[in-house]
Amino acid sequence: MDVPAHLTHLTGTPITRLDPLGHSHAWTLHRAETADGRTLFVKAHPDGHHTGILTAEAAGLRWLAAAHPDLVPPVIAADPHLLVLPWQPPHTPTPAAAETLGRALATLHTDHPDTYGAPWPGYIATLPLDNTPTTGDWAPWYAHRRLAPYLPAAAETLGRDGTRLLERVLDRIHDLAGPPEPPARLHGDLWSGNILWTDHHALLIDPAAHGGHRETDLAMLALFGAPQLDRILAAYQEIAPLNSGWRQRIPLHQLHPLLVHVVLFGGSYRGMLLSAAASALAA
């Protein structure tokens, strides 16, 4: 695919400059300048595999924006091969920006979709994400839509004992899930690398958006560490206090992203996954 030509076609504006920014998974990243003076961020996915990834990401950004338009960048254009967003120069996270993010995230989570899942086929990185809209309790949905689908691909890395440990979590999911909560509008892949800190606030990028349990987004923030996390959580609690025991349930909510990492990257994440599973069962 000729990225400049396709980008010109998609935006309706000639591209005067296109700078490569590297790549991530199966796509490449670019900074573009247009003839009408705009600077754009472009994610390009030119090959014929996983053609739903960028359309799913665009759908997720728009779905999140419907509840909180200031929390995500607007989608300028998107198709199966390109996703175009405004260019946002990064800044150092400040305490004020972290508190604003915490309150905004709480507000997002208090918007309750009718179902778990989403109205489009999902992806997390290059892996399909089962977004089949589902009613009922969160616990079986999490077990059957977010954990069980990845166990077969992870089984060789986990070994028999490791796989059985995850199966014990599935068997006890109702006991481990905590108090019932309605579906919340989630980012779905909220590690620190998917927070873009701007001059006054933070934007959430690269979502795997869906209706899920709000503790999942917070557990993902904690998984690899986020700047100013204590301030984010304190501001969140001001708007939407969490149920008791939420800290003990963090490992349960981290099992899905860790399973995804094992499938994508192999044994380097095996120890983290099994430790989280053991902690979830102990809680």
Short mmCIF file of C-alpha atoms in Angstrom, two decimals:
data_model
loop_
_atom_site.label_atom_id
_atom_site.label_comp_id
_atom_site.label_asym_id
_atom_site.label_seq_id
_atom_site.Cartn_x
_atom_site.Cartn_y
_atom_site.Cartn_z
CA MET A 1 0.00 0.00 0.00
CA ASP A 2 1.18 3.50 -0.86
CA VAL A 3 0.60 5.14 2.54
CA PRO A 4 0.85 8.83 1.41
CA ALA A 5 -1.53 8.26 -1.51
CA HIS A 6 -4.00 6.30 0.60
CA LEU A 7 -3.80 8.90 3.36
CA THR A 8 -4.48 11.68 0.84
CA HIS A 9 -7.48 9.74 -0.44
CA LEU A 10 -8.80 9.07 3.05
CA THR A 11 -8.42 12.61 4.41
CA GLY A 12 -9.19 14.46 1.19
CA THR A 13 -6.05 16.58 1.68
CA PRO A 14 -2.62 16.25 0.01
CA ILE A 15 0.13 15.01 2.31
CA THR A 16 3.23 17.21 2.23
CA ARG A 17 5.37 15.17 4.63
CA LEU A 18 5.26 11.70 6.17
CA ASP A 19 7.81 10.73 8.82
CA PRO A 20 8.14 7.15 10.10
CA LEU A 21 7.92 6.66 13.87
CA GLY A 22 8.66 2.93 13.99
CA HIS A 23 6.24 0.06 14.30
CA SER A 24 4.15 -1.82 16.84
CA HIS A 25 2.91 -5.37 16.35
CA ALA A 26 1.74 -5.61 12.72
CA TRP A 27 1.41 -1.92 11.96
CA THR A 28 3.63 1.09 11.33
CA LEU A 29 3.37 4.54 12.92
CA HIS A 30 3.81 7.89 11.20
CA ARG A 31 3.67 11.65 11.70
CA ALA A 32 2.08 13.40 8.73
CA GLU A 33 1.74 17.02 7.65
CA THR A 34 -1.03 18.11 5.30
CA ALA A 35 -1.34 20.86 2.72
CA ASP A 36 -3.95 22.60 4.87
CA GLY A 37 -1.54 22.90 7.81
CA ARG A 38 -2.59 20.00 10.02
CA THR A 39 -0.25 17.57 11.76
CA LEU A 40 -1.58 14.03 12.05
CA PHE A 41 -0.75 10.77 13.75
CA VAL A 42 -1.17 7.81 11.40
CA LYS A 43 -1.28 4.11 12.17
CA ALA A 44 -0.92 2.03 9.00
CA HIS A 45 -1.74 -1.65 8.64
CA PRO A 46 -1.02 -2.48 4.99
CA ASP A 47 -1.03 -6.28 4.94
CA GLY A 48 -4.05 -8.46 4.38
CA HIS A 49 -4.12 -10.08 7.83
CA HIS A 50 -6.20 -8.94 10.80
CA THR A 51 -7.93 -6.31 8.67
CA GLY A 52 -10.44 -5.56 11.43
CA ILE A 53 -7.86 -4.23 13.91
CA LEU A 54 -7.92 -0.56 12.93
CA THR A 55 -11.67 -0.43 12.34
CA ALA A 56 -12.15 -1.96 15.81
CA GLU A 57 -9.83 0.62 17.33
CA ALA A 58 -11.68 3.45 15.59
CA ALA A 59 -15.04 2.04 16.74
CA GLY A 60 -13.71 1.85 20.29
CA LEU A 61 -12.45 5.44 20.28
CA ARG A 62 -15.78 6.70 18.98
CA TRP A 63 -17.69 4.61 21.52
CA LEU A 64 -15.61 5.99 24.38
CA ALA A 65 -15.98 9.53 23.03
CA ALA A 66 -19.76 9.16 23.08
CA ALA A 67 -19.55 9.04 26.88
CA HIS A 68 -16.53 11.30 27.48
CA PRO A 69 -15.28 13.17 24.38
CA ASP A 70 -12.42 14.86 26.23
CA LEU A 71 -10.85 11.56 27.26
CA VAL A 72 -9.88 10.23 23.82
CA PRO A 73 -8.55 11.83 20.62
CA PRO A 74 -11.09 12.33 17.84
CA VAL A 75 -10.93 9.96 14.89
CA ILE A 76 -10.21 12.02 11.77
CA ALA A 77 -10.45 9.06 9.39
CA ALA A 78 -10.25 5.29 9.50
CA ASP A 79 -10.53 2.23 7.31
CA PRO A 80 -9.05 -1.30 7.53
CA HIS A 81 -5.60 0.01 6.53
CA LEU A 82 -5.23 3.43 8.18
CA LEU A 83 -6.24 5.15 11.41
CA VAL A 84 -5.76 8.92 11.47
CA LEU A 85 -5.80 11.01 14.66
CA PRO A 86 -4.65 14.55 15.52
CA TRP A 87 -1.00 14.79 16.43
CA GLN A 88 -0.60 15.34 20.19
CA PRO A 89 2.85 16.40 21.44
CA PRO A 90 3.60 14.38 24.59
CA HIS A 91 4.22 16.06 27.95
CA THR A 92 5.39 14.98 31.39
CA PRO A 93 2.48 13.85 33.58
CA THR A 94 1.65 16.32 36.34
CA PRO A 95 -0.28 15.74 39.58
CA ALA A 96 -3.12 17.93 38.28
CA ALA A 97 -3.33 15.98 35.01
CA ALA A 98 -3.37 12.69 36.95
CA GLU A 99 -6.23 13.85 39.14
CA THR A 100 -8.15 15.02 36.08
CA LEU A 101 -7.61 11.60 34.52
CA GLY A 102 -8.85 9.81 37.63
CA ARG A 103 -12.07 11.81 37.70
CA ALA A 104 -12.58 11.43 33.95
CA LEU A 105 -12.05 7.66 34.13
CA ALA A 106 -14.57 7.39 36.96
CA THR A 107 -17.08 9.37 34.93
CA LEU A 108 -16.49 7.09 31.93
CA HIS A 109 -17.05 4.01 34.08
CA THR A 110 -20.34 5.34 35.46
CA ASP A 111 -21.73 5.22 31.93
CA HIS A 112 -23.30 1.78 31.80
CA PRO A 113 -23.84 0.00 28.47
CA ASP A 114 -26.64 -2.55 28.33
CA THR A 115 -24.32 -5.54 27.93
CA TYR A 116 -20.82 -6.83 28.41
CA GLY A 117 -18.84 -6.88 25.16
CA ALA A 118 -19.40 -4.43 22.32
CA PRO A 119 -21.27 -4.07 19.00
CA TRP A 120 -18.17 -4.85 16.91
CA PRO A 121 -15.61 -7.69 16.70
CA GLY A 122 -12.77 -6.76 19.02
CA TYR A 123 -9.00 -7.08 19.07
CA ILE A 124 -6.34 -6.73 21.72
CA ALA A 125 -3.03 -6.21 19.93
CA THR A 126 -3.31 -8.74 17.07
CA LEU A 127 -5.47 -11.23 18.96
CA PRO A 128 -9.24 -11.47 18.44
CA LEU A 129 -11.29 -10.33 21.42
CA ASP A 130 -14.74 -11.89 21.79
CA ASN A 131 -17.06 -8.90 22.10
CA THR A 132 -20.31 -10.83 21.65
CA PRO A 133 -22.85 -8.68 23.56
CA THR A 134 -23.79 -10.63 26.69
CA THR A 135 -26.16 -9.99 29.59
CA GLY A 136 -26.08 -11.56 33.02
CA ASP A 137 -23.28 -11.65 35.59
CA TRP A 138 -19.75 -10.46 34.95
CA ALA A 139 -18.00 -13.54 36.39
CA PRO A 140 -19.03 -16.13 33.77
CA TRP A 141 -18.61 -13.56 31.00
CA TYR A 142 -15.03 -12.89 32.12
CA ALA A 143 -14.29 -16.59 32.39
CA HIS A 144 -15.76 -17.56 29.01
CA ARG A 145 -14.97 -14.45 26.91
CA ARG A 146 -11.70 -13.19 28.38
CA LEU A 147 -9.83 -16.12 29.96
CA ALA A 148 -10.86 -19.45 28.45
CA PRO A 149 -10.34 -18.41 24.78
CA TYR A 150 -6.60 -17.83 25.36
CA LEU A 151 -5.81 -20.90 27.45
CA PRO A 152 -5.33 -23.33 24.54
CA ALA A 153 -2.72 -21.09 22.89
CA ALA A 154 -0.96 -20.53 26.23
CA ALA A 155 -1.08 -24.16 27.41
CA GLU A 156 2.27 -25.25 26.00
CA THR A 157 4.03 -22.33 27.68
CA LEU A 158 2.16 -22.77 30.95
CA GLY A 159 2.61 -26.52 31.19
CA ARG A 160 0.11 -28.88 32.77
CA ASP A 161 0.41 -27.47 36.30
CA GLY A 162 0.18 -23.89 35.12
CA THR A 163 -2.82 -24.60 32.94
CA ARG A 164 -4.54 -26.37 35.81
CA LEU A 165 -3.94 -23.36 38.04
CA LEU A 166 -5.78 -21.15 35.55
CA GLU A 167 -8.54 -23.75 35.29
CA ARG A 168 -8.98 -23.56 39.07
CA VAL A 169 -9.61 -19.83 38.70
CA LEU A 170 -12.26 -20.57 36.07
CA ASP A 171 -13.86 -23.14 38.39
CA ARG A 172 -14.03 -20.64 41.27
CA ILE A 173 -14.81 -17.51 39.28
CA HIS A 174 -18.13 -16.84 41.06
CA ASP A 175 -16.42 -16.91 44.46
CA LEU A 176 -13.59 -14.63 43.34
CA ALA A 177 -15.50 -11.96 41.42
CA GLY A 178 -16.65 -9.78 44.31
CA PRO A 179 -19.93 -7.87 44.59
CA PRO A 180 -22.07 -7.63 41.43
CA GLU A 181 -21.59 -4.51 39.32
CA PRO A 182 -23.31 -3.35 36.13
CA PRO A 183 -21.29 -3.24 32.90
CA ALA A 184 -19.01 -0.20 32.67
CA ARG A 185 -17.67 1.47 29.55
CA LEU A 186 -14.00 0.40 29.55
CA HIS A 187 -10.88 1.32 27.63
CA GLY A 188 -9.96 -2.35 27.92
CA ASP A 189 -6.15 -2.18 27.50
CA LEU A 190 -5.28 0.59 29.92
CA TRP A 191 -1.59 0.12 30.58
CA SER A 192 0.56 3.22 31.01
CA GLY A 193 1.76 3.16 27.38
CA ASN A 194 -1.81 3.80 26.26
CA ILE A 195 -2.04 7.05 28.20
CA LEU A 196 -0.94 10.09 26.22
CA TRP A 197 -0.12 12.92 28.60
CA THR A 198 -0.72 16.33 27.02
CA ASP A 199 -0.08 19.80 28.41
CA HIS A 200 -3.19 19.91 30.64
CA HIS A 201 -4.70 16.43 30.75
CA ALA A 202 -4.37 12.87 29.52
CA LEU A 203 -5.84 11.10 26.50
CA LEU A 204 -6.50 7.38 26.24
CA ILE A 205 -5.29 5.74 23.03
CA ASP A 206 -5.14 2.23 21.52
CA PRO A 207 -8.29 0.93 23.22
CA ALA A 208 -9.72 -2.57 23.25
CA ALA A 209 -12.97 -0.93 24.31
CA HIS A 210 -15.96 -2.90 25.58
CA GLY A 211 -18.48 -3.14 28.36
CA GLY A 212 -16.83 -4.88 31.31
CA HIS A 213 -15.99 -4.57 35.01
CA ARG A 214 -14.56 -1.18 35.96
CA GLU A 215 -11.94 -2.76 38.22
CA THR A 216 -10.37 -4.24 35.05
CA ASP A 217 -9.19 -0.84 33.79
CA LEU A 218 -7.74 0.04 37.20
CA ALA A 219 -5.99 -3.32 37.50
CA MET A 220 -4.43 -2.80 34.08
CA LEU A 221 -3.13 0.62 35.18
CA ALA A 222 -1.39 -1.10 38.08
CA LEU A 223 0.01 -4.03 36.08
CA PHE A 224 3.11 -2.34 34.66
CA GLY A 225 2.90 0.83 36.74
CA ALA A 226 1.42 4.18 35.72
CA PRO A 227 2.79 7.63 36.57
CA GLN A 228 0.96 9.31 39.45
CA LEU A 229 -1.14 6.18 40.00
CA ASP A 230 -1.98 7.03 43.63
CA ARG A 231 -3.36 10.41 42.54
CA ILE A 232 -5.34 8.82 39.70
CA LEU A 233 -6.95 6.34 42.10
CA ALA A 234 -7.67 8.91 44.82
CA ALA A 235 -9.41 11.20 42.33
CA TYR A 236 -11.31 8.22 40.90
CA GLN A 237 -12.62 7.31 44.35
CA GLU A 238 -13.96 10.83 44.82
CA ILE A 239 -16.37 10.29 41.92
CA ALA A 240 -17.04 6.54 41.97
CA PRO A 241 -15.95 4.81 45.19
CA LEU A 242 -14.85 1.22 44.67
CA ASN A 243 -16.35 -1.77 46.46
CA SER A 244 -14.50 -3.21 49.43
CA GLY A 245 -11.87 -5.78 48.55
CA TRP A 246 -11.05 -4.24 45.18
CA ARG A 247 -7.31 -4.27 45.85
CA GLN A 248 -7.41 -8.02 46.56
CA ARG A 249 -9.19 -8.56 43.23
CA ILE A 250 -6.51 -6.78 41.18
CA PRO A 251 -4.71 -10.06 40.30
CA LEU A 252 -7.98 -11.59 39.03
CA HIS A 253 -8.48 -8.70 36.63
CA GLN A 254 -4.84 -8.86 35.52
CA LEU A 255 -5.16 -12.46 34.34
CA HIS A 256 -6.61 -11.53 30.97
CA PRO A 257 -3.84 -9.11 29.89
CA LEU A 258 -1.19 -11.47 31.25
CA LEU A 259 -2.67 -14.39 29.31
CA VAL A 260 -2.60 -12.22 26.20
CA HIS A 261 1.08 -11.44 26.86
CA VAL A 262 1.90 -15.12 27.25
CA VAL A 263 0.19 -15.90 23.94
CA LEU A 264 1.93 -13.03 22.15
CA PHE A 265 5.36 -13.07 23.76
CA GLY A 266 5.83 -16.47 25.37
CA GLY A 267 7.43 -17.63 28.57
CA SER A 268 8.80 -14.31 29.80
CA TYR A 269 5.32 -13.55 31.21
CA ARG A 270 4.60 -17.05 32.54
CA GLY A 271 5.79 -16.28 36.07
CA MET A 272 3.73 -13.09 36.33
CA LEU A 273 0.62 -14.89 35.10
CA LEU A 274 0.95 -17.82 37.50
CA SER A 275 1.71 -15.49 40.41
CA ALA A 276 -1.42 -13.47 39.62
CA ALA A 277 -3.51 -16.66 39.40
CA ALA A 278 -2.22 -17.87 42.77
CA SER A 279 -2.92 -14.47 44.31
CA ALA A 280 -6.43 -14.41 42.85
CA LEU A 281 -7.18 -17.81 44.37
CA ALA A 282 -5.67 -16.83 47.72
CA ALA A 283 -7.83 -13.71 47.90
#
